[in-house]
Every structure is written in structure tokens, then in C-alpha cells.
Coordinates of C-alpha atoms and ligand atoms in Angstrom, one line a residue:
M476 CA 0.0 0.0 0.0
S477 CA 1.5 3.4 -1.0
Q478 CA 1.5 6.5 1.1
P479 CA -1.7 8.6 0.7
E480 CA -1.3 11.6 -1.5
F481 CA -2.9 14.0 1.0
P482 CA -1.1 16.0 3.7
F483 CA 0.2 13.7 6.4
Q484 CA 3.3 15.8 6.7
L485 CA 3.9 19.5 7.0
P486 CA 5.6 20.8 3.9
S487 CA 8.9 22.5 4.6
Q488 CA 7.5 25.8 3.2
P489 CA 3.8 26.6 4.0
E490 CA 1.8 27.4 0.9
H491 CA 0.2 30.4 2.7
A492 CA 3.0 32.2 4.6
N493 CA 1.7 35.7 4.8
P494 CA 2.8 38.1 7.5
L495 CA 0.3 38.4 10.2
P496 CA -1.4 41.9 10.2
D497 CA -1.7 43.8 13.5
A498 CA -5.5 44.1 13.2
C499 CA -8.4 42.9 11.1
D500 CA -12.2 42.6 11.3
V501 CA -12.4 38.9 11.8
V502 CA -10.0 36.1 12.7
I503 CA -10.9 32.6 11.7
I504 CA -9.4 29.9 13.9
G505 CA -8.9 26.8 11.8
G506 CA -8.4 26.2 8.1
G507 CA -10.8 23.2 7.5
V508 CA -13.8 23.5 5.2
I509 CA -15.8 25.5 7.7
G510 CA -13.1 28.1 8.3
V511 CA -12.2 28.4 4.7
M512 CA -15.8 28.9 3.6
T513 CA -16.6 31.3 6.4
A514 CA -13.6 33.4 5.3
W515 CA -14.7 33.2 1.7
F516 CA -18.2 34.7 2.5
L517 CA -16.9 37.3 5.0
N518 CA -14.4 38.5 2.4
R519 CA -17.3 38.9 -0.1
K520 CA -18.9 41.2 2.4
G521 CA -15.9 43.4 2.3
L522 CA -14.5 42.5 5.7
K523 CA -10.8 42.2 6.4
V524 CA -10.3 38.5 7.3
V525 CA -7.3 36.6 8.7
L526 CA -7.5 32.8 8.7
C527 CA -5.0 31.1 11.0
E528 CA -4.3 27.4 10.6
K529 CA -2.0 25.6 13.0
G530 CA -0.8 23.1 10.3
R531 CA -1.8 23.2 6.7
I532 CA -5.2 24.0 5.0
A533 CA -7.4 20.9 5.2
G534 CA -4.7 18.9 6.9
E535 CA -7.2 17.2 9.2
Q536 CA -10.9 16.0 8.6
S537 CA -11.5 18.3 5.6
S538 CA -9.1 16.3 3.4
R539 CA -9.7 12.9 4.9
N540 CA -13.4 12.5 4.5
W541 CA -15.3 10.3 2.0
G542 CA -16.2 13.4 -0.1
W543 CA -19.9 12.9 0.0
V544 CA -22.0 16.0 -0.5
R545 CA -25.1 14.6 1.1
Q546 CA -28.6 15.9 1.7
Q547 CA -29.9 12.3 2.1
G548 CA -30.4 11.1 5.7
R549 CA -29.8 14.5 7.2
D550 CA -31.3 15.9 10.3
L551 CA -34.2 17.9 9.2
H552 CA -32.9 21.0 10.9
E553 CA -29.7 20.8 8.9
L554 CA -31.4 19.9 5.6
P555 CA -32.3 23.4 4.5
I556 CA -28.6 24.5 5.0
M557 CA -27.5 21.4 3.2
M558 CA -29.8 22.1 0.3
E559 CA -28.3 25.6 0.1
A560 CA -24.8 24.0 0.3
N561 CA -25.6 21.8 -2.6
R562 CA -26.5 24.8 -4.8
L563 CA -23.3 26.5 -3.6
W564 CA -21.2 23.6 -4.6
Q565 CA -22.5 24.0 -8.1
Q566 CA -21.8 27.7 -8.1
L567 CA -18.4 27.3 -6.6
S568 CA -17.4 24.7 -9.1
A569 CA -18.3 27.1 -11.9
E570 CA -16.6 30.1 -10.3
C571 CA -13.4 28.5 -9.1
D572 CA -10.5 28.2 -11.6
E573 CA -9.4 24.9 -10.1
E574 CA -11.2 21.5 -10.2
L575 CA -13.1 20.8 -7.0
G576 CA -14.2 17.4 -8.2
F577 CA -17.9 18.2 -7.6
R578 CA -20.2 15.9 -9.5
Q579 CA -24.0 15.4 -8.9
T580 CA -24.0 11.7 -9.2
G581 CA -26.6 10.8 -6.5
I582 CA -26.5 8.9 -3.3
L583 CA -28.0 5.5 -2.7
Y584 CA -28.5 3.9 0.7
L585 CA -29.3 0.2 0.8
A586 CA -31.6 -1.4 3.4
E587 CA -30.4 -4.7 4.9
S588 CA -33.6 -5.1 6.9
E589 CA -37.3 -4.1 7.1
K590 CA -36.3 -2.0 10.1
E591 CA -33.8 0.1 8.0
L592 CA -36.3 0.4 5.2
A593 CA -38.9 1.8 7.7
Q594 CA -36.3 4.3 8.9
F595 CA -35.8 5.4 5.3
E596 CA -39.5 5.7 4.7
H597 CA -39.9 7.8 7.8
W598 CA -37.2 10.2 6.8
H599 CA -38.3 10.3 3.2
G600 CA -41.8 11.3 4.2
Q601 CA -40.4 14.3 6.1
A602 CA -37.7 15.3 3.6
V603 CA -40.1 15.6 0.6
T604 CA -42.1 18.2 2.5
Q605 CA -39.0 20.4 2.5
G606 CA -38.9 20.1 -1.3
L607 CA -36.1 17.5 -1.6
D608 CA -36.1 15.3 -4.6
T609 CA -35.6 11.9 -3.0
H610 CA -37.0 8.4 -3.8
L611 CA -37.6 5.2 -2.0
L612 CA -36.7 2.2 -4.2
S613 CA -38.3 -1.2 -4.0
P614 CA -36.1 -4.3 -4.5
A615 CA -37.3 -4.4 -8.2
Q616 CA -36.4 -0.7 -8.7
L617 CA -33.1 -1.3 -7.0
K618 CA -32.3 -4.1 -9.5
A619 CA -33.0 -1.7 -12.3
H620 CA -31.0 1.1 -10.8
L621 CA -27.8 -0.8 -9.8
P622 CA -25.4 -2.8 -11.9
S623 CA -25.3 -6.5 -11.0
Y624 CA -25.0 -7.5 -7.4
N625 CA -25.2 -10.7 -5.4
T626 CA -26.9 -9.7 -2.2
H627 CA -30.5 -9.3 -1.2
W628 CA -31.4 -5.8 -0.1
F629 CA -34.9 -4.9 1.1
G630 CA -34.9 -1.7 -0.9
G631 CA -33.1 1.6 -1.0
L632 CA -33.3 5.4 -0.7
Y633 CA -32.0 7.5 -3.6
T634 CA -31.4 11.2 -3.8
P635 CA -30.3 12.1 -7.4
G636 CA -29.2 15.7 -6.6
D637 CA -26.6 14.6 -4.0
G638 CA -23.0 14.8 -5.0
R639 CA -19.4 14.2 -4.3
A640 CA -16.2 16.2 -4.4
E641 CA -12.5 15.5 -4.0
P642 CA -11.9 16.9 -0.5
W643 CA -8.1 17.2 -0.8
Q644 CA -8.5 19.1 -4.1
A645 CA -11.6 21.1 -3.2
V646 CA -10.7 22.7 0.2
P647 CA -7.2 23.8 -0.7
S648 CA -8.5 25.1 -4.1
L649 CA -11.2 27.1 -2.3
A650 CA -8.6 28.5 0.1
R651 CA -6.4 29.6 -2.8
A652 CA -9.4 31.3 -4.4
A653 CA -10.2 33.0 -1.1
A654 CA -6.6 34.1 -0.7
K655 CA -6.6 35.5 -4.3
A656 CA -9.8 37.4 -3.4
G657 CA -8.1 39.1 -0.4
V658 CA -8.3 36.7 2.7
T659 CA -5.0 36.6 4.6
I660 CA -4.3 33.0 5.2
V661 CA -1.4 32.1 7.6
E662 CA -0.5 28.4 7.9
Q663 CA 1.6 27.0 10.7
C664 CA 0.1 29.7 12.9
A665 CA -1.7 28.3 15.9
V666 CA -4.1 30.7 17.7
R667 CA -3.2 30.3 21.4
T668 CA -5.7 32.4 23.3
L669 CA -8.2 35.2 23.2
E670 CA -7.9 38.6 24.7
T671 CA -11.0 40.2 26.1
Q672 CA -12.1 43.3 28.0
A673 CA -15.3 43.4 30.0
G674 CA -16.5 40.3 28.2
E675 CA -15.8 41.6 24.7
L676 CA -13.2 40.1 22.4
T677 CA -10.4 42.5 21.6
A678 CA -7.7 40.3 20.1
V679 CA -6.4 36.8 19.4
V680 CA -3.0 35.8 20.4
T681 CA -1.2 33.5 18.0
E682 CA 2.3 31.9 18.0
K683 CA 3.3 34.6 15.5
G684 CA 1.9 37.6 17.3
T685 CA -1.3 39.3 18.4
V686 CA -4.0 40.4 16.0
K687 CA -6.5 43.0 17.2
C688 CA -10.1 42.1 16.2
E689 CA -13.6 42.5 17.5
Q690 CA -14.8 39.2 16.0
A691 CA -13.4 35.7 15.8
V692 CA -14.8 32.4 14.6
L693 CA -13.7 29.2 16.3
A694 CA -13.8 26.5 13.6
G695 CA -11.1 24.3 15.1
G696 CA -12.7 20.8 14.4
A697 CA -11.5 18.3 16.9
W698 CA -9.5 20.9 18.8
S699 CA -12.3 23.4 19.5
S700 CA -13.3 22.2 23.0
L701 CA -9.6 22.2 24.1
F702 CA -9.2 25.8 22.8
A703 CA -12.6 26.9 24.3
R704 CA -12.0 25.4 27.7
N705 CA -8.7 27.3 28.1
A706 CA -10.8 30.4 27.4
G707 CA -13.3 29.5 30.1
I708 CA -15.9 28.2 27.6
R709 CA -17.2 24.7 27.9
I710 CA -18.5 22.6 25.0
P711 CA -19.0 18.9 25.4
Q712 CA -17.3 17.9 22.2
L713 CA -15.5 14.5 21.7
S714 CA -13.8 12.9 18.7
V715 CA -14.0 9.5 17.1
K716 CA -11.5 7.9 14.7
A717 CA -12.8 6.8 11.3
T718 CA -10.9 4.9 8.6
A719 CA -11.1 5.2 4.9
G720 CA -9.2 4.0 1.9
A721 CA -8.9 4.3 -1.9
T722 CA -8.8 1.4 -4.4
T723 CA -6.8 0.9 -7.5
A724 CA -8.5 2.2 -10.7
L725 CA -11.5 0.1 -11.7
P726 CA -14.0 0.1 -14.6
D727 CA -16.8 2.6 -13.8
F728 CA -19.4 0.2 -12.4
Y729 CA -21.4 2.9 -10.6
D730 CA -20.8 6.6 -10.6
G731 CA -22.7 7.6 -7.5
Q732 CA -22.2 6.9 -3.8
I733 CA -23.5 3.8 -2.1
G734 CA -24.0 3.4 1.6
S735 CA -25.0 0.3 3.5
P736 CA -24.6 -0.7 7.2
D737 CA -21.4 -2.5 6.2
F738 CA -19.7 -0.2 3.8
A739 CA -19.6 3.1 1.9
L740 CA -18.2 3.8 -1.5
R741 CA -17.8 6.5 -4.0
R742 CA -16.2 7.0 -7.4
R743 CA -13.0 9.1 -7.4
L744 CA -11.8 11.3 -10.2
D745 CA -8.6 9.2 -10.5
G746 CA -10.7 6.2 -11.5
G747 CA -10.6 4.4 -8.2
Y748 CA -13.2 4.2 -5.4
N749 CA -13.1 5.5 -1.9
I750 CA -14.2 2.8 0.4
A751 CA -14.9 2.8 4.1
P752 CA -16.4 0.5 6.8
G753 CA -20.0 1.4 7.6
Y754 CA -19.5 1.0 11.3
D755 CA -15.9 1.3 12.3
R756 CA -15.4 4.0 14.9
G757 CA -12.6 4.2 17.4
F758 CA -12.8 6.2 20.6
Y759 CA -9.7 7.1 22.7
I760 CA -10.7 7.4 26.3
G761 CA -9.4 10.6 28.0
P762 CA -10.4 13.0 30.7
D763 CA -13.1 14.6 28.5
A764 CA -14.8 11.3 28.0
F765 CA -15.4 11.2 31.8
R766 CA -16.2 14.8 32.0
N767 CA -18.8 14.6 29.3
L768 CA -20.1 11.1 29.9
G769 CA -23.6 12.2 31.1
Y770 CA -24.2 14.1 27.8
Y771 CA -23.3 11.1 25.7
L772 CA -25.5 8.5 27.5
P773 CA -28.3 8.9 24.8
Q774 CA -25.7 8.1 22.1
L775 CA -24.3 5.2 24.1
R776 CA -27.8 3.8 24.6
R777 CA -28.5 3.9 20.9
D778 CA -25.3 2.2 19.8
F779 CA -23.2 0.9 22.7
F780 CA -21.2 -1.7 20.7
G781 CA -20.7 0.4 17.6
T782 CA -17.5 2.0 18.8
K783 CA -14.2 0.4 19.6
L784 CA -12.7 1.8 22.8
Y785 CA -9.0 2.5 23.3
P786 CA -7.7 3.3 26.8
A787 CA -5.6 6.3 25.8
A788 CA -5.1 8.6 22.9
P789 CA -1.6 8.9 21.3
K790 CA 0.6 11.7 22.8
H791 CA -0.5 15.2 21.9
F792 CA -3.9 14.2 20.6
P793 CA -6.7 16.6 21.8
D794 CA -7.9 14.5 24.7
S795 CA -4.7 12.7 25.6
W796 CA -4.0 11.8 29.3
G797 CA -1.4 14.3 30.7
G798 CA -1.8 16.7 27.8
T799 CA -1.6 20.4 28.5
R800 CA -5.0 21.9 29.4
R801 CA -4.0 25.4 30.5
W802 CA -1.6 27.8 28.8
S803 CA -1.2 31.5 28.3
G804 CA -0.6 33.5 25.1
E805 CA 3.1 33.5 25.9
Q806 CA 3.5 29.7 26.1
P807 CA 3.5 27.2 23.2
S808 CA 0.0 25.7 23.1
P809 CA -1.0 22.0 22.4
F810 CA -1.9 23.1 18.8
E811 CA 1.8 23.7 18.1
R812 CA 2.7 20.2 19.3
Q813 CA 0.4 18.5 16.9
R814 CA 0.3 20.4 13.7
I815 CA -1.6 17.6 11.8
L816 CA -3.8 15.1 13.6
N817 CA -3.0 11.9 11.8
P818 CA -4.4 8.8 13.5
K819 CA -3.6 5.3 12.3
P820 CA -6.1 3.7 10.0
N821 CA -7.7 0.4 10.9
L822 CA -6.4 -1.7 8.1
N823 CA -8.1 -4.9 9.2
A824 CA -11.5 -3.2 9.1
L825 CA -10.7 -1.8 5.7
Q826 CA -9.7 -5.2 4.2
K827 CA -12.9 -6.7 5.6
T828 CA -14.9 -3.9 4.0
L829 CA -13.3 -4.6 0.6
R830 CA -14.2 -8.2 0.9
Q831 CA -17.8 -7.3 1.7
I832 CA -18.0 -5.0 -1.3
Q833 CA -16.4 -7.6 -3.5
Q834 CA -19.0 -10.2 -2.3
A835 CA -21.8 -7.7 -3.1
F836 CA -20.5 -6.3 -6.4
P837 CA -18.7 -8.5 -9.1
G838 CA -17.5 -5.2 -10.6
F839 CA -15.1 -4.9 -7.6
A840 CA -13.5 -8.3 -8.1
D841 CA -10.1 -7.0 -9.1
A842 CA -10.0 -4.1 -6.7
Q843 CA -7.1 -3.7 -4.3
I844 CA -6.6 -1.1 -1.6
R845 CA -4.1 1.4 -2.9
T846 CA -3.9 3.6 0.2
A847 CA -5.6 4.1 3.6
W848 CA -5.9 6.9 6.1
A849 CA -8.0 7.9 9.2
G850 CA -9.3 11.1 10.6
M851 CA -10.7 12.2 14.0
I852 CA -14.3 13.2 13.6
D853 CA -15.4 15.8 16.1
T854 CA -18.9 15.2 17.4
M855 CA -21.4 16.6 19.8
P856 CA -23.7 14.7 22.2
D857 CA -26.8 15.1 19.9
I858 CA -24.7 14.6 16.6
L859 CA -25.4 18.2 15.6
P860 CA -23.0 21.1 15.4
I861 CA -22.8 24.3 17.5
V862 CA -23.2 27.3 15.3
D863 CA -23.8 30.3 17.5
R864 CA -22.4 33.4 19.3
V865 CA -20.9 32.7 22.7
P866 CA -22.9 34.7 25.3
S867 CA -19.9 35.0 27.7
C868 CA -17.5 36.4 25.0
R869 CA -19.0 39.1 22.8
G870 CA -17.5 38.8 19.4
L871 CA -16.8 35.1 19.4
V872 CA -18.8 32.7 17.2
I873 CA -18.4 29.0 17.4
A874 CA -18.9 26.8 14.4
T875 CA -17.8 23.3 15.3
G876 CA -19.0 19.7 16.1
M877 CA -20.0 19.0 12.5
S878 CA -20.3 15.4 13.6
G879 CA -19.2 13.5 10.6
H880 CA -21.0 15.4 7.9
G881 CA -19.4 18.9 7.7
F882 CA -17.7 18.6 4.4
G883 CA -20.8 18.6 2.2
I884 CA -22.5 21.3 4.2
G885 CA -19.3 23.4 4.4
P886 CA -20.3 26.1 1.9
G887 CA -23.7 26.5 3.4
M888 CA -22.4 26.7 6.9
G889 CA -19.7 29.2 5.7
R890 CA -22.5 31.4 4.4
V891 CA -24.5 31.1 7.5
V892 CA -21.6 31.8 9.9
A893 CA -20.6 34.8 7.8
D894 CA -24.1 36.2 8.3
L895 CA -24.0 35.3 12.0
V896 CA -20.8 37.3 12.4
T897 CA -22.2 40.3 10.6
E898 CA -25.6 40.1 12.3
Q899 CA -27.5 39.8 9.0
P900 CA -30.5 37.6 8.4
I901 CA -29.5 33.9 8.3
G902 CA -32.5 32.6 6.5
H903 CA -32.5 29.4 8.5
D904 CA -33.6 28.5 12.0
L905 CA -30.4 27.9 14.0
S906 CA -32.0 27.2 17.3
R907 CA -31.2 23.5 17.2
F908 CA -27.5 24.5 16.9
R909 CA -27.5 26.9 19.8
F910 CA -24.5 27.1 22.1
D911 CA -26.4 26.9 25.4
R912 CA -28.4 23.8 24.7
F913 CA -26.0 21.7 26.8
S914 CA -26.1 24.1 29.8
D915 CA -29.7 25.4 29.9
G916 CA -31.2 22.3 31.3
S917 CA -32.5 21.0 27.9
K918 CA -32.6 17.3 27.4
V919 CA -30.1 16.0 24.9
E920 CA -32.2 15.2 21.9
L921 CA -30.4 12.9 19.5
S922 CA -30.6 13.7 15.9
P923 CA -32.6 11.0 14.1
A924 CA -30.4 11.4 11.0
F925 CA -28.6 8.3 9.7
Ligands
LIG1303 C1 -13.1 9.4 7.6 C2 -14.0 10.6 7.5 C3 -15.1 10.5 6.6 C4 -16.0 11.6 6.5 N1 -16.9 11.6 5.5 C5 -17.6 12.7 5.3 C6 -18.5 12.9 4.1 O1 -18.4 12.0 3.2 N2 -19.2 14.0 4.0 C7 -19.2 15.0 4.9 O2 -20.0 15.9 4.7 N3 -18.4 14.9 6.0 C8 -17.6 13.8 6.2 N4 -16.8 13.8 7.2 C9 -16.8 14.9 8.2 C10 -16.1 16.1 7.6 O3 -14.8 15.8 7.1 C11 -16.0 17.1 8.8 O4 -17.2 17.3 9.4 C12 -15.5 18.5 8.3 O5 -14.3 18.4 7.5 C13 -15.2 19.4 9.5 O6 -14.6 20.6 9.0 P1 -14.0 21.6 10.1 O7 -13.5 22.7 9.3 O8 -15.0 21.9 11.1 O9 -12.8 20.8 10.8 P2 -11.4 20.3 10.3 O10 -11.4 19.9 8.9 O11 -11.0 19.3 11.3 O12 -10.5 21.7 10.4 C14 -10.2 22.3 11.6 C15 -8.9 22.9 11.5 O13 -8.6 23.8 12.6 C16 -7.2 23.7 12.8 N5 -7.0 24.2 14.2 C17 -7.5 23.7 15.3 N6 -7.2 24.4 16.4 C18 -6.5 25.5 15.9 C19 -5.9 26.6 16.5 N7 -5.9 26.8 17.9 N8 -5.2 27.5 15.7 C20 -5.1 27.3 14.4 N9 -5.7 26.2 13.8 C21 -6.4 25.4 14.5 C22 -6.8 22.3 12.6 O14 -5.5 22.1 12.3 C23 -7.7 21.9 11.4 O15 -7.0 22.0 10.2 C24 -15.9 12.7 7.4 C25 -14.8 12.8 8.3 C26 -13.9 11.7 8.3 C27 -12.7 11.8 9.3

């Protein structure tokens, strides 16, 4: 198996190595898809935006995901933003000079049981009322839709307008386009702390100096809760490890994405397929796991055996035992010790997944795994993000906890966050993503999305 082509290492020279200005309108903390798209839309409003990334643009989740741009199976509160994101992907592909890999090839979920089919039916009934073009497929319709397969499925759910993009091409390309349009991007520049006066943000302190600003957006993916906690802000975020891989080039047996309880696959631009185990999640137990256990009981009750537990995270991971939890602006922060979070993929699970796909689809007979990787997915107790202003720190917006589906929705969330920052009408109800839902006595309501 060869080394993956995406950024496991820091390059010797950062691509974005601009000097840090003394002041700006908004600092974005984190150069994943959420930070990049927020910067993109804020810049369009004429604001002076600085994006600080501790490692390299899209070095973490935003390059490691499957590349699904998915409305299907979404929480109904996210669906309108995701439908907007879908339109934005089309626009961005047309506007951007570089190839994002966006293709509207549809997403198909396969039901392995009557119970799963009933879940699809329930979601479908609600999604169509929001105007989504999505279809339930009977076994006969499935036969007509899919190329030859050997398994019995009870039916499917198909959303033709769903799409895919190449994450490791798309997010760096969008960042380059944002930089060309005027966003100052500084890689290898960890934001250490926030400076405030009387509860108002006045500056962010980075390893390269201080930037005065009245607004900042925390879009730090799996690092957001560690950063927030040091600033006296608590969010019950945890991370799980997910593995994926790419196959050798294959004849194009299906151009869309397929998901089943056992596997997920999608066609890549290079002629291979991305494949991933349906249910392989790894969880590193650390202090935050105990701290936040109560919030996660509903998730544990729903799927106790779905996650493999490890007693400790590797050194310098966000929730590692003995990791630094408190630091000042003058001290190196944990973000500088781990520029790129790069967990080890679960190769056994991936090989098993390939065998399952080969059993199901003869078109995969000659496939081999060419490369494999893993990423840490940041999640929230209800599997929905926080997208809100922080009441205790005026000027700070948090956009994190995308819970395994932030890539596709990235452009929509970027637009939403930009309007949140500038206090303009959002056009969507964000109450389900509010910051204080974990502290105001509300019950944790698990997203029914699948
Ligand atoms: C294996 C896998 C498969 C997935 N599949 C899909 C999919 O098919 N479709 C989908 O929609 N989503 C998918 N996801 C989820 C999706 O990738 C994430 O939800 C999304 O990328 C999150 O984007 P983000 O910008 O919030 O975080 P990230 O991409 O993690 O970016 C956060 C960035 O912030 C930086 N950072 C953190 N702290 C600091 C600091 N203090 N200073 C400076 N920089 C900092 C980090 O270095 C990082 O680059 C998948 C994820 C994984 C791991």
C-alpha cells in the first residue's frame, strides 16, 4: 500500500505564509472547510479577514473525508442549509478556476432489513415536505438502478441531486481562491488564546503575534473544545476515529455513492473508489470522556457496541492523558505540538470492507486497496454542530462539532456563519445548533439522522 497523496506531513514551506497583520475585522481559527468557507463569505462582504491554521489548510478532517455531499439522511434542521450548500457547490465549481471534483452523481442507501427500510420511509416522508427530490426504491427498482449485485437488499433510498467532491482538491483550491480574493491565510500559525475586555473580544494571540479584532470564529474541528476550555468556555465535544481508503483504478461500475450498514463507497476522479467501513469507529478514552459522559448517554444507549474503545489517545492528541490543558498566550500551546492530527487507519476493518464490497458487487472483483488513512471526527452529544455566538464572550462565534457530515454542508455553513458574524438575516432556523443547549437544562435530543 502506498502513502496517501494528501497531507500527512507539513511541507517544509507553507503554501500560505503571509505576515500576520496587527489588526483585522475577523480572525478565523482553523483552516478546514468550515473556516475556509466562512472566510470566503466574510471576504465577499468586504471584511478584512485573517485565517490562522496551525498546520496546513485541510490537513485534518477536511481532506480525509469520503467526499460525500449529502442531503440524504440529514437531520431535518440541517437539511435546508445542506440544500443551500448543494447549490453553492455547483456555483463554486463554476466560479473556481481549479477543479473541485464536484459531481452530482446521486447517493443511494441500501436497506439490509425491514427496520432500516422503515427508517428510510420515515425520513423520506419528512424530507419531501422540504422540497427535496428523494426516492424510495423497491427491490425491483433497485435491480433496475444498480449494476449486477449478489446480495438481497430490502430496498433503497436514492437522492439524485446529491453529489461528491474531492476533499483534498476542493478545500485547498477554495482556500487559494479566497486568498486571491483578499483573505489573509497564515499556515503554521496556531491561535493560542483570546484577549477580552469586560467580556468583549479585543484580540487573538497567535504563536506569530497578536491580531486585534472584534470578532473571531472558532472553527477548530476536533480541537475546538480544548481551545474553548482554556478560554473558560465549555463545550461537550468529543472525537472518534474513522478509517477510509482508496482502491486501485477500476472500470466505472457505478458513478454515484453507495452506503449500507457494512460499507460506503464513491467513485474518485482518478478512477478508483473511496471505500470505508460502515460502522468502524474508534474512541480514545481521555479526561473529556469522563467529564462529558452524562451528555453522551443517549448516544451510548442507541449504539453501545458500535464504537471500539482504546484506553488512551496517542501523545499530543486533543484529549490525551497528561496533555496540557491550561496555557497562556506567551506559552506554546497544544496546537503547536500536533500540527496535523493523523491517526492510524484500521487496516483490518478496511480489508474486511473490501471483501464485503467484492461479495456484493462483481465489478469490484479486481479491486485492491491502494492507500488508507484515518481522521478524527469531532462530534457533539446530539450529533449536531454548535453554530452560535458565545454569550460570555461578545465577538466570538463557534462553528464546530460538524459530527461526521461537515464537508458537504461546508459552503452552506460558511455562508450562515458569515451572516451570523455580521448580524445579518440567516434565512434558516439555527435554534437546534445553539451554544447553550447543553447548559440550559435542555434534554439531549439525539438527531434522528442516519
Ligand atoms: C473518515 C471521514 C469521513 C468523512 N466523510 C464525510 C463525508 O463524506 N461527507 C461529509 O460531509 N463529511 C464527512 N466527514 C466529516 C467532515 O470531514 C468534517 O465534518 C469536516 O471536515 C469538519 O470541518 P471543520 O472545518 O469543522 O474541521 P477540520 O477539517 O478538522 O478543520 C479544523 C482545522 O482547525 C485547525 N485548528 C484547530 N485548532 C487550531 C488553533 N488553535 N489554531 C489554528 N488552527 C487550529 C486544525 O489544524 C484543522 O485544520 C468525514 C470525516 C472523516 C474523518
